[in-house]
mmCIF file of C-alpha atoms in Angstrom:
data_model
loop_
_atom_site.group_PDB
_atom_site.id
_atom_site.type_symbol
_atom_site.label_atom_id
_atom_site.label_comp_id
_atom_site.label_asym_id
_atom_site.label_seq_id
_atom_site.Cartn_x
_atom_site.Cartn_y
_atom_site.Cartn_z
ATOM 1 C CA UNK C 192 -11.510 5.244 -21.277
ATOM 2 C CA UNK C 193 -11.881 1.344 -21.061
ATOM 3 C CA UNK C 194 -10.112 -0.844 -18.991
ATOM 4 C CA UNK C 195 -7.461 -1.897 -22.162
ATOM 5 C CA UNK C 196 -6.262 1.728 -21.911
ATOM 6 C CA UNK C 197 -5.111 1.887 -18.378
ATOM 7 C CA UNK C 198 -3.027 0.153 -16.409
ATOM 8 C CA UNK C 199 -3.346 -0.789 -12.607
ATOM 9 C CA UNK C 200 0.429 0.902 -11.398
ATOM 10 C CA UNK C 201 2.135 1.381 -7.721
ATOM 11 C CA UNK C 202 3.806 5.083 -7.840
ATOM 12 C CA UNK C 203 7.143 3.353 -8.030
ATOM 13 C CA UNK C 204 6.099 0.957 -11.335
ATOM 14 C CA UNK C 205 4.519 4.471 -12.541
ATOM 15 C CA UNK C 206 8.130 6.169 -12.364
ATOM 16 C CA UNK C 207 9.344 3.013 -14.611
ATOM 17 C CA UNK C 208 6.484 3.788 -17.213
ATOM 18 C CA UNK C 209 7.317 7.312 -17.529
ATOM 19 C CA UNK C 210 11.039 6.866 -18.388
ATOM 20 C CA UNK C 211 10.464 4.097 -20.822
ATOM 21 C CA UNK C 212 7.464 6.066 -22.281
ATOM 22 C CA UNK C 213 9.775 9.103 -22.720
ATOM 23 C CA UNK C 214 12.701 6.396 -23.639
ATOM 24 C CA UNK C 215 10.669 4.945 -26.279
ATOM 25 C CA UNK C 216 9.468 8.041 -28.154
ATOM 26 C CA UNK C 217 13.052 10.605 -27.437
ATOM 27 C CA UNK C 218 16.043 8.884 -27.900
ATOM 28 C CA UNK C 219 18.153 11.877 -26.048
ATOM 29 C CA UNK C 220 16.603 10.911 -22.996
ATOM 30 C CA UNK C 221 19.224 8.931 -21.162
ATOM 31 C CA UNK C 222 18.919 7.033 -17.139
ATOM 32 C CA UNK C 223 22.004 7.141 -15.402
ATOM 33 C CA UNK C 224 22.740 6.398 -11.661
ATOM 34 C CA UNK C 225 24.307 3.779 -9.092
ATOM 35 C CA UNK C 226 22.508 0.235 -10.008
ATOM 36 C CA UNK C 227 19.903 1.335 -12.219
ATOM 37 C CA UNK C 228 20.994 -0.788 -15.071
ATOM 38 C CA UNK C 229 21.622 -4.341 -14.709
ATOM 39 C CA UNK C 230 19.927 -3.800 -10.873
ATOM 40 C CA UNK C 231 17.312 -2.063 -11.451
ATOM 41 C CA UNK C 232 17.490 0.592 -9.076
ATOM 42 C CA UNK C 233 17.786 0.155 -5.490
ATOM 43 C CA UNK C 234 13.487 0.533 -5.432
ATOM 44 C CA UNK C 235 13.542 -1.360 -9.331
ATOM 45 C CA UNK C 236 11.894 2.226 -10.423
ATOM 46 C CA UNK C 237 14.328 1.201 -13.856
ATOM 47 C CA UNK C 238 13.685 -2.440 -13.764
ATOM 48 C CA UNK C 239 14.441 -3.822 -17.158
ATOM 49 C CA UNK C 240 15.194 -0.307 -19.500
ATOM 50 C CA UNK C 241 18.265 -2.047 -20.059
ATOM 51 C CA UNK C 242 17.251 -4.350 -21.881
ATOM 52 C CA UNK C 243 14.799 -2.169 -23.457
ATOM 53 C CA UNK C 244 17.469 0.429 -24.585
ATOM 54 C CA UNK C 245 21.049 -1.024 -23.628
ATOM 55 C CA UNK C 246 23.665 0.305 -21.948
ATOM 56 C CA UNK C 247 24.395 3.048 -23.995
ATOM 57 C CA UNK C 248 21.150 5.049 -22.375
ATOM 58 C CA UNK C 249 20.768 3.363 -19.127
ATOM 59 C CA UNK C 250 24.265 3.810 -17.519
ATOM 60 C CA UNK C 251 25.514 2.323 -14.165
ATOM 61 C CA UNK C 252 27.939 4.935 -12.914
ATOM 62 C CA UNK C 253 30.351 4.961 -10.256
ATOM 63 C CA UNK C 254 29.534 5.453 -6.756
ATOM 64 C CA UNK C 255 30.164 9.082 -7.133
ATOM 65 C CA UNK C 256 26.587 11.733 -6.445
ATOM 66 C CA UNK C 257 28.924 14.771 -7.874
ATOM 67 C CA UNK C 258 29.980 12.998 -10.629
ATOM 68 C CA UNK C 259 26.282 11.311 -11.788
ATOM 69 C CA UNK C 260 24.990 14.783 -11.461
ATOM 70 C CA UNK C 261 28.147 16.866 -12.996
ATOM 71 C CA UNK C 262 27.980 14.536 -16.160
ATOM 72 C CA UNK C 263 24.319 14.768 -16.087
ATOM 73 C CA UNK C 264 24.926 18.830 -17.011
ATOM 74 C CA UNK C 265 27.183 18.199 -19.870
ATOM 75 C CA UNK C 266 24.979 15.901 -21.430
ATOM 76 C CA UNK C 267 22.161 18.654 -21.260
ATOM 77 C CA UNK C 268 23.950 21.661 -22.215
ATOM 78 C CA UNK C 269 25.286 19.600 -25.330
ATOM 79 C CA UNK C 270 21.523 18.601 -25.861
ATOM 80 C CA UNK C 271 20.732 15.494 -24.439
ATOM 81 C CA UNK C 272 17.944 15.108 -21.692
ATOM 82 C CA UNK C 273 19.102 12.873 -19.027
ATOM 83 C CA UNK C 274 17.776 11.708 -16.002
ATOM 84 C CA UNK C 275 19.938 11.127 -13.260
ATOM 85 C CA UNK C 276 18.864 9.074 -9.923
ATOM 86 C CA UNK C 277 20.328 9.425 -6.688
ATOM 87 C CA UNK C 278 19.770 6.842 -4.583
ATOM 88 C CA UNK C 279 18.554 8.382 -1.652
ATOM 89 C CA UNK C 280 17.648 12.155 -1.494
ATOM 90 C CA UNK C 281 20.347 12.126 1.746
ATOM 91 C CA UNK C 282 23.092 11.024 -0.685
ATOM 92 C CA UNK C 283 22.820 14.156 -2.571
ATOM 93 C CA UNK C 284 24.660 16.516 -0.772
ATOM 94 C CA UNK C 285 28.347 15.936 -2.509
ATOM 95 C CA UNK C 286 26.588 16.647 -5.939
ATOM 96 C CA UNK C 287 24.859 20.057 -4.225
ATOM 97 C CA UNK C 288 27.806 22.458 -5.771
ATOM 98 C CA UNK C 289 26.490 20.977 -9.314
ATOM 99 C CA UNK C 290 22.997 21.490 -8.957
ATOM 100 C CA UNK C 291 22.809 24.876 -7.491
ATOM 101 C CA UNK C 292 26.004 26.289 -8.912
ATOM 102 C CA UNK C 293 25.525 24.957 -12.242
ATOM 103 C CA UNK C 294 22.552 23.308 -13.443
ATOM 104 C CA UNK C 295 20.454 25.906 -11.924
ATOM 105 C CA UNK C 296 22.587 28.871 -13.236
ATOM 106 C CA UNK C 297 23.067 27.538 -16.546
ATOM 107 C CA UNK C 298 20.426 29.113 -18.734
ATOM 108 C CA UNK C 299 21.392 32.608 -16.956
ATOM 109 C CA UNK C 300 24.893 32.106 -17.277
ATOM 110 C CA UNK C 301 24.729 31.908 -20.938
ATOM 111 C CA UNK C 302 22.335 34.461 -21.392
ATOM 112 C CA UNK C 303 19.790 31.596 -22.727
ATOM 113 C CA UNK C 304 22.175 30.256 -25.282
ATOM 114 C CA UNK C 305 22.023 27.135 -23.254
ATOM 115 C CA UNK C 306 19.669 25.569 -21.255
ATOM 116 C CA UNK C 307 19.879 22.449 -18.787
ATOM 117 C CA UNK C 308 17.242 19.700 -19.548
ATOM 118 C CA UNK C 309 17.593 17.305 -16.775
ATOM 119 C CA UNK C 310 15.654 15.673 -14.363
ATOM 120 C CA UNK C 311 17.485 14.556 -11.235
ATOM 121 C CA UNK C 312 15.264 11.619 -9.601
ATOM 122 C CA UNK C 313 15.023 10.726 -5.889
ATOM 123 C CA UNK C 314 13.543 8.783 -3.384
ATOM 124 C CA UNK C 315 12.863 10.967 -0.095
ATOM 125 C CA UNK C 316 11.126 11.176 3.165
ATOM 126 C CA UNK C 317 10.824 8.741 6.314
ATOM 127 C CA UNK C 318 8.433 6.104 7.384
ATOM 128 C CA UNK C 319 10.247 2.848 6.171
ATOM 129 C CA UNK C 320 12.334 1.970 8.748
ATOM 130 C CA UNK C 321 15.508 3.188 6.791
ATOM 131 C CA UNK C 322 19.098 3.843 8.618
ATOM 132 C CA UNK C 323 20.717 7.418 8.464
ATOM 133 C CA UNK C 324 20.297 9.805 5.481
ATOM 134 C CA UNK C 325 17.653 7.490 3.805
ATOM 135 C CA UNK C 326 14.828 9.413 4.942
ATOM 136 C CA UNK C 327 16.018 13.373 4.892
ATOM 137 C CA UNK C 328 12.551 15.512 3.905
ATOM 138 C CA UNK C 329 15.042 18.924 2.506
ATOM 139 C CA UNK C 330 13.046 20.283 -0.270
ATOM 140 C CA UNK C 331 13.344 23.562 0.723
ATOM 141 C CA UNK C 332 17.274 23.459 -0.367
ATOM 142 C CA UNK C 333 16.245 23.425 -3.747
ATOM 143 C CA UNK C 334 12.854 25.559 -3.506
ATOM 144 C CA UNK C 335 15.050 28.129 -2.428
ATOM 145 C CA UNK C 336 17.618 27.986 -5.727
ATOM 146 C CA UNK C 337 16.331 30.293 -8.512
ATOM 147 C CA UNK C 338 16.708 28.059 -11.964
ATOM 148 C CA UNK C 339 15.492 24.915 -10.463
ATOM 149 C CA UNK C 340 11.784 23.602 -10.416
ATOM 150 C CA UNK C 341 10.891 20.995 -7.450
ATOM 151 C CA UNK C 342 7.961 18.675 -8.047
ATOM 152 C CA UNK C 343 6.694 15.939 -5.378
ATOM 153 C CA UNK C 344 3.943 13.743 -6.615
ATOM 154 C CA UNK C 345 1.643 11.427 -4.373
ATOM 155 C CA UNK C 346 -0.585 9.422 -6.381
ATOM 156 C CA UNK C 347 1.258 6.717 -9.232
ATOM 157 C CA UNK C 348 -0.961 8.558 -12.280
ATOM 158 C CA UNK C 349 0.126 12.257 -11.320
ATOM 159 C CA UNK C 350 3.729 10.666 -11.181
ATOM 160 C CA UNK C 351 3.872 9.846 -14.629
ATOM 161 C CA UNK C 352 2.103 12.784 -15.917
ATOM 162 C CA UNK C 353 4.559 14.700 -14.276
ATOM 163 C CA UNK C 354 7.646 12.968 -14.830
ATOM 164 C CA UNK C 355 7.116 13.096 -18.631
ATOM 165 C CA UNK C 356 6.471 16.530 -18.341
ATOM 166 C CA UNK C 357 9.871 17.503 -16.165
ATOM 167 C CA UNK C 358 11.272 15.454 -18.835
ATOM 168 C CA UNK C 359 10.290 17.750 -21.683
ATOM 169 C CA UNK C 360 11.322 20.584 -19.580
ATOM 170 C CA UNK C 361 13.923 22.677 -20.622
ATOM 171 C CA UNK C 362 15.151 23.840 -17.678
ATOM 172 C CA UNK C 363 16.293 21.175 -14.654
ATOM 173 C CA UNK C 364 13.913 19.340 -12.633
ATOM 174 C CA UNK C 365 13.974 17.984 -9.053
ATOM 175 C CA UNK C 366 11.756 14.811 -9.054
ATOM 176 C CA UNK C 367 11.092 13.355 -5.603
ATOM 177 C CA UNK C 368 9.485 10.404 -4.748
ATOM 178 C CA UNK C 369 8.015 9.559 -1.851
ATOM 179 C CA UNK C 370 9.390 6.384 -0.974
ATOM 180 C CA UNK C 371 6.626 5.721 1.626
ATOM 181 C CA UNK C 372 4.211 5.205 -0.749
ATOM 182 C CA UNK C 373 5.802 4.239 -3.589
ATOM 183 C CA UNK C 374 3.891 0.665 -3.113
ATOM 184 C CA UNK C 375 1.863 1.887 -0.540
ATOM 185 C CA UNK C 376 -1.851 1.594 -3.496
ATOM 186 C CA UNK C 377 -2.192 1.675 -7.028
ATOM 187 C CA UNK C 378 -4.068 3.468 -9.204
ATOM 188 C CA UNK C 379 -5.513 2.603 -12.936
ATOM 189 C CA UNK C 380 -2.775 4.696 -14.952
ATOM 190 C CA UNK C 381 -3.321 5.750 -18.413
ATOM 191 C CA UNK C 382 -1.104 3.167 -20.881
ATOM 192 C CA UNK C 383 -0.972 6.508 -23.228
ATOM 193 C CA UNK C 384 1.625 9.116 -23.307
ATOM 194 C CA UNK C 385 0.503 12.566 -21.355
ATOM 195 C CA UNK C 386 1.802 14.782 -19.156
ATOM 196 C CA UNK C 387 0.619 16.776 -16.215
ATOM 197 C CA UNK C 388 1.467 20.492 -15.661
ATOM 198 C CA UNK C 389 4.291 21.420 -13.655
ATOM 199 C CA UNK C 390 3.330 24.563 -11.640
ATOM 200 C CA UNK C 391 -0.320 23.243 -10.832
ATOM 201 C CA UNK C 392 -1.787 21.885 -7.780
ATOM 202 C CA UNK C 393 -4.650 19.598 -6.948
ATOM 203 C CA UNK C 394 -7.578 20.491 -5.246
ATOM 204 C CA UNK C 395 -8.082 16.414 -3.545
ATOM 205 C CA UNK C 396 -11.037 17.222 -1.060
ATOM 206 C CA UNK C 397 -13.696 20.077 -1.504
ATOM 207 C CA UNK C 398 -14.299 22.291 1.389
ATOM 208 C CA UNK C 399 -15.652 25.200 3.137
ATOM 209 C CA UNK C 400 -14.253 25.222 6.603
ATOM 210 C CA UNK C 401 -10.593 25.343 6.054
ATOM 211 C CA UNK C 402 -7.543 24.617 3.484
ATOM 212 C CA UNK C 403 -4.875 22.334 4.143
ATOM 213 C CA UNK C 404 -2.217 22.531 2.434
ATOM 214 C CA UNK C 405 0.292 19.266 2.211
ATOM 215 C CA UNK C 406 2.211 17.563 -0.978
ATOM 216 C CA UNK C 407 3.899 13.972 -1.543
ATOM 217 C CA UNK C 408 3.347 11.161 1.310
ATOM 218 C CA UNK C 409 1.781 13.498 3.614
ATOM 219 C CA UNK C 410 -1.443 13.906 1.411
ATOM 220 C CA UNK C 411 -2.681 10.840 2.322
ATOM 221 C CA UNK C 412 -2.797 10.965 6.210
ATOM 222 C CA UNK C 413 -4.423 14.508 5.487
ATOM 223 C CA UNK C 414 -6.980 13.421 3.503
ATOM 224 C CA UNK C 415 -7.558 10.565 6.124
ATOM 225 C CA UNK C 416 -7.576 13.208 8.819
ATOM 226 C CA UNK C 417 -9.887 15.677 6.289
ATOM 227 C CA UNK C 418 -12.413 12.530 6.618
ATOM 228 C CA UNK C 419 -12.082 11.808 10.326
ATOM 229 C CA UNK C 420 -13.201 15.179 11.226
ATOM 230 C CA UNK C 421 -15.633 15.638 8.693
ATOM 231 C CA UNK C 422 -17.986 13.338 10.882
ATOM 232 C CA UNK C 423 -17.849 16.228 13.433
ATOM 233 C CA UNK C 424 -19.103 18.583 11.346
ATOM 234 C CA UNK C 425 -15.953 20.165 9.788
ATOM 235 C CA UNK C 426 -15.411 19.833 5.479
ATOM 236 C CA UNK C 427 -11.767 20.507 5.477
ATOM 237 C CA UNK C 428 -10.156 21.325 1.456
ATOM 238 C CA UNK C 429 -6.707 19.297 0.568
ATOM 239 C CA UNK C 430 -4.658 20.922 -1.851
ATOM 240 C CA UNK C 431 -1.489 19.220 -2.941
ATOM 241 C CA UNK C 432 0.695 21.467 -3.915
ATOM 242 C CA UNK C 433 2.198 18.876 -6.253
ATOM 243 C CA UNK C 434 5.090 21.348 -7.909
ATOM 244 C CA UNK C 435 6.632 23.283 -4.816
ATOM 245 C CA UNK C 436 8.774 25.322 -7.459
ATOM 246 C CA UNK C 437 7.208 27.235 -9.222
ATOM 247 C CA UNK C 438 3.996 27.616 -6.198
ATOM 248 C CA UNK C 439 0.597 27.260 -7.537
ATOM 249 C CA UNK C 440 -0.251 30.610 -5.830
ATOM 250 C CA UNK C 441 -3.331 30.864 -7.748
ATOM 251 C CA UNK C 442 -4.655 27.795 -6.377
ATOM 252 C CA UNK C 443 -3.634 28.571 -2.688
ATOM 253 C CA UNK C 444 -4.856 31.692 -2.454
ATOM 254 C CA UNK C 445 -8.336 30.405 -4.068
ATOM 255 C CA UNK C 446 -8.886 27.667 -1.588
ATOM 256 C CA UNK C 447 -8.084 30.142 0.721
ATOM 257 C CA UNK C 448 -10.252 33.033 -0.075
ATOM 258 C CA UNK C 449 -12.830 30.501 0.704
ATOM 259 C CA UNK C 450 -11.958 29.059 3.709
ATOM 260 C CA UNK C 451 -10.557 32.122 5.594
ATOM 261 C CA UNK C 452 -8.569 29.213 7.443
ATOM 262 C CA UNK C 453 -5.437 27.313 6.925
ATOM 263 C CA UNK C 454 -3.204 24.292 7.859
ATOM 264 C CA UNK C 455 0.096 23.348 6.105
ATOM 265 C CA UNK C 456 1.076 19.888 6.665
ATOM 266 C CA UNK C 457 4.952 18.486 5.562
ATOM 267 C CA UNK C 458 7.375 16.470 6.994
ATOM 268 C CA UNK C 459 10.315 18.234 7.121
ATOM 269 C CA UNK C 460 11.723 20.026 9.686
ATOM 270 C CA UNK C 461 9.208 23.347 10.692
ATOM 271 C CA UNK C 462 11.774 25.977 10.665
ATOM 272 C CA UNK C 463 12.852 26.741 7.688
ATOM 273 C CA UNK C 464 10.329 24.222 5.780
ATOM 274 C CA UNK C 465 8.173 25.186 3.108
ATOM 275 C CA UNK C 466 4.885 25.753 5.442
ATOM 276 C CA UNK C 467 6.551 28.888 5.970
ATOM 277 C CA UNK C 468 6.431 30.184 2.453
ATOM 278 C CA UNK C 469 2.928 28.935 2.056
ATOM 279 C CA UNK C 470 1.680 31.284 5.504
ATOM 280 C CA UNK C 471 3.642 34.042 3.736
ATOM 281 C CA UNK C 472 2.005 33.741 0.164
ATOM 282 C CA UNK C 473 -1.299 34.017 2.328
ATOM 283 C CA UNK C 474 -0.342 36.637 4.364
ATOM 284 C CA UNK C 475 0.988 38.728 1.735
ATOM 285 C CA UNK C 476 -1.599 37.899 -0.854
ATOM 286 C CA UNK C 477 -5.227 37.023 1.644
ATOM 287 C CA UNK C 478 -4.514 38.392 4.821
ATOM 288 C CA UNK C 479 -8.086 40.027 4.397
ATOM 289 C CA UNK C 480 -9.775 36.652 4.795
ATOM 290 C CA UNK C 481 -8.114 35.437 7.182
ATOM 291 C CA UNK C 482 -10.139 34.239 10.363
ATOM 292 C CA UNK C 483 -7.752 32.450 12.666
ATOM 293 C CA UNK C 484 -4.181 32.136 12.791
ATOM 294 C CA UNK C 485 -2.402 29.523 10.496
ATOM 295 C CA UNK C 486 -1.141 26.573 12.181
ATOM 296 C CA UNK C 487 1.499 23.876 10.624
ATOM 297 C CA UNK C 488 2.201 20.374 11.184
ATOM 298 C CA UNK C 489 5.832 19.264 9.917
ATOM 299 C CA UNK C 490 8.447 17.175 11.246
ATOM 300 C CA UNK C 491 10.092 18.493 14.315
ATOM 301 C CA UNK C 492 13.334 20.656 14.155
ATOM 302 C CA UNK C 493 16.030 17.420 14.806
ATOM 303 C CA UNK C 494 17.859 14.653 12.950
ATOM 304 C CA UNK C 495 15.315 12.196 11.254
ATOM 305 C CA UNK C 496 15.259 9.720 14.344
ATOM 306 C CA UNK C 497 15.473 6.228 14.151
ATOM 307 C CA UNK C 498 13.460 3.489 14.271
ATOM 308 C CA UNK C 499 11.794 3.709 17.905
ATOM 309 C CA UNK C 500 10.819 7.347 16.962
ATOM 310 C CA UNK C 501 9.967 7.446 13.199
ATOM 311 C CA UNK C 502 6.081 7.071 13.446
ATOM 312 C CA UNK C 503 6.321 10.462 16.348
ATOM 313 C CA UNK C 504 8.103 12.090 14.184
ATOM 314 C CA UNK C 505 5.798 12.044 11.062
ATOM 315 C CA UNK C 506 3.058 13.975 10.985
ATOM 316 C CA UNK C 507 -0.250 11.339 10.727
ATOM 317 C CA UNK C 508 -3.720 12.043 10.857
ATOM 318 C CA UNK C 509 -4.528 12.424 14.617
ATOM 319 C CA UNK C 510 -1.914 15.413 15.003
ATOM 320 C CA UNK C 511 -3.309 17.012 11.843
ATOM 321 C CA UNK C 512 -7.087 16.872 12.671
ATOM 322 C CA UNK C 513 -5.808 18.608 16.036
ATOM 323 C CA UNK C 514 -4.663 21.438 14.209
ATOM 324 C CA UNK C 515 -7.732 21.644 12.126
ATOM 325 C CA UNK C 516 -9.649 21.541 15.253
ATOM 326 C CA UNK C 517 -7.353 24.202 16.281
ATOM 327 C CA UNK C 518 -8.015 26.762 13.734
ATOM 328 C CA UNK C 519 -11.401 25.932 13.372
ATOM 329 C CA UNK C 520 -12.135 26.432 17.155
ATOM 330 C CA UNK C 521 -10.215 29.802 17.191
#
C-alpha cells in the first residue's frame, strides 16, 4: 500500500473517519449525542460531520443519557443504524434500563422480526486527570447482558476497522474508547473502507513463556512490560482481546496451550472484572496445560480515586512484569 493510501490518524481522529466513512456510503447511519454537532464532541471524535451531513443525521440532543439511548432503539427497530455517544462511559447509567432491557432483548423479544442496529459510543477508563464518573472501567455490566456485543480497541487502525464493522452489525454494539490514548500515537490508517472482525483478538507479541491477556489502554503498558522483561530472559505473548463480547476463546486458549502460563491485565475493579471470565475459559477449557497459577492485574476493588492516586491505581508496566515474574517463577 503506498503512502497516498493511508493516513497518519490518533485513535480519536480514527473514530471520526469511521463514522463519516460509514456516513458517506449508508445514509441510515445517523450520530446523535450531547455536543456532537455544532461542538464536535466533548473529545471532537465528530468534528465537522455536520457540515458534512447536516443536522438531520448528526443530532445534538438534550442532556438526557436515557433519552439519547431510548430514541437510539426506535430508530433501529424502524431500520435506521444510529450511533449514539455518551459522553463519558460514567454518564451511562440513567440510559442502563434501555440498553439491557431493550436494545439487548430486542431481537429475542420479537422472535427475530426485529433487530437493533446500533452502536452506542463511549469514552472510558482513567489516567487523564478527569473528576468523578469520567474515568469508570465497567465493561463487565454489559459483557454480562446476553444480546449485546462489547468491543474495546487500542490502536487508531483497529478502531476504525472495528467501528465500521459494529456499524454494519445487526445486533447492538458497545464501542469504548479508551480515552487515555485516544491521542496518546498515531498510526498510518488505511484511507479505504474495511472493517475488522468483531469476535477476534490480536496476537501483539509472540511468545513462549507465558500469555497475557489485556484489551484497550492497558495493552500498551503490557506490551512495554512484555519488553522490559524480555531482557531477562522471559518472551511473554500479548493478546488483546479486542471484542470482550463475544470472547475470542479460540485465540485464548491457543496462546495458552502454548504457554501453560497466564496473566490478565485490565483496569477495572478485580472482583467481578472480566480477568475472571478469562481464568475460567482456561480453567474450564486448558486446565491440562496449566503450569502455575493465573495471576491478574486490574484496578483495585474502590471508587476510581482522584488525582493524587490515579497513576497507583492503574495497572502500568512495573506491577505487570511482577506478575509475570510471578507465574513464571512458580
Amino acid at each position: 500500500m503506498s503512502d497516498s493510501d493511508t493516513q497518519s490518524l490518533t485513535l480519536v481522529q480514527s473514530v471520526r473517519d469511521a463514522l463519516y466513512t460509514e456516513m458517506g456510503r449508508d445514509e441510515d447511519v445517523i450520530v446523535l449525542g450531547e455536543d456532537v454537532g455544532k461542538n464536535g464532541g466533548v473529545f471532537r471524535a465528530t468534528q465537522g460531520l455536520i457540515d458534512e451531513f447536516g443536522a438531520d443525521r448528526v443530532i445534538d440532543t438534550p442532556l438526557s443519557e436515557s433519552g439519547i439511548v431510548g430514541t437510539s432503539v426506535g430508530m433501529a427497530a424502524y431500520g435506521l443504524r444510529p450511533v449514539p455517544e455518551i459522553q463519558f462511559l460514567g454518564f451511562i447509567y440513567p440510559a442502563f434500563d434501555q440498553i439491557v432491557s431493550h436494545a439487548a432483548r430486542l431481537r429475542a423479544r420479537s422472535n427475530g422480526r426485529f433487530t437493533c442496529p446500533m452502536v452506542v459510543r463511549a469514552p472510558y477508563g482513567g489516567g487523564i486527570r478527569a473528576p468523578e464518573h469520567h474515568s469508570e472501567s465497567t465493561e463487565a455490566f454489559f459483557v454480562h447482558q446476553p444480546g449485546l456485543k462489547v468491543v474495546v480497541p487500542s490502536t487508531p487502525t483497529d478502531t476504525k476497522g472495528l467501528l465500521i464493522a459494529a456499524i454494519r452489525d445487526p445486533d447492538p454494539v458497545i464501542f469504548l474508547e479508551p480515552k487515555l490514548i485516544y491521542r496518546a500515537f498515531r498510526e498510518d490508517v488505511p484511507a479505504e473502507s474495511y472493517t475488522v472482525p468483531l469476535g477476534e483478538a490480536a496476537v501483539r507479541r509472540e511468545g513462549a513463556d507465558v500469555s497475557v491477556y489485556t484489551w484497550g489502554a492497558m495493552t500498551r503498558p503490557t506490551l512495554e512490560a512484555a519488553e522490559n522483561i524480555a531482557e531477562e530472559g522471559v518472551e511473554a505473548e500479548v493478546v488483546d482481546l479486542r471484542t470482550l463480547s463475544p470472547l475470542d476463546e479460540e485465540t485464548i486458549l491457543e496462546s495458552f496451550q502454548k504457554t501453560g502460563r497466564a496473566v490478565v491485565v485490565h483496569e477495572a475493579p478485580k472482583t467481578g472484572g472480566l480477568a475472571g471470565e478469562v481464568v475460567a475459559t482456561i480453567q474450564e477449557n486448558a486446565m491440562v496445560y496449566q503450569e502455575a497459577p493465573i495471576e491478574r492485574v486490574t484496578g483495585f476493588d474502590v471508587p476510581f480515586p482522584l488525582h493524587a492516586l490515579e497513576d497507583y491505581y492503574l495497572p502500568e508496566p512495573a506491577r505487570i512484569g511482577d506478575a509475570i515474574r510471578e507465574v513464571v517463577e512458580f
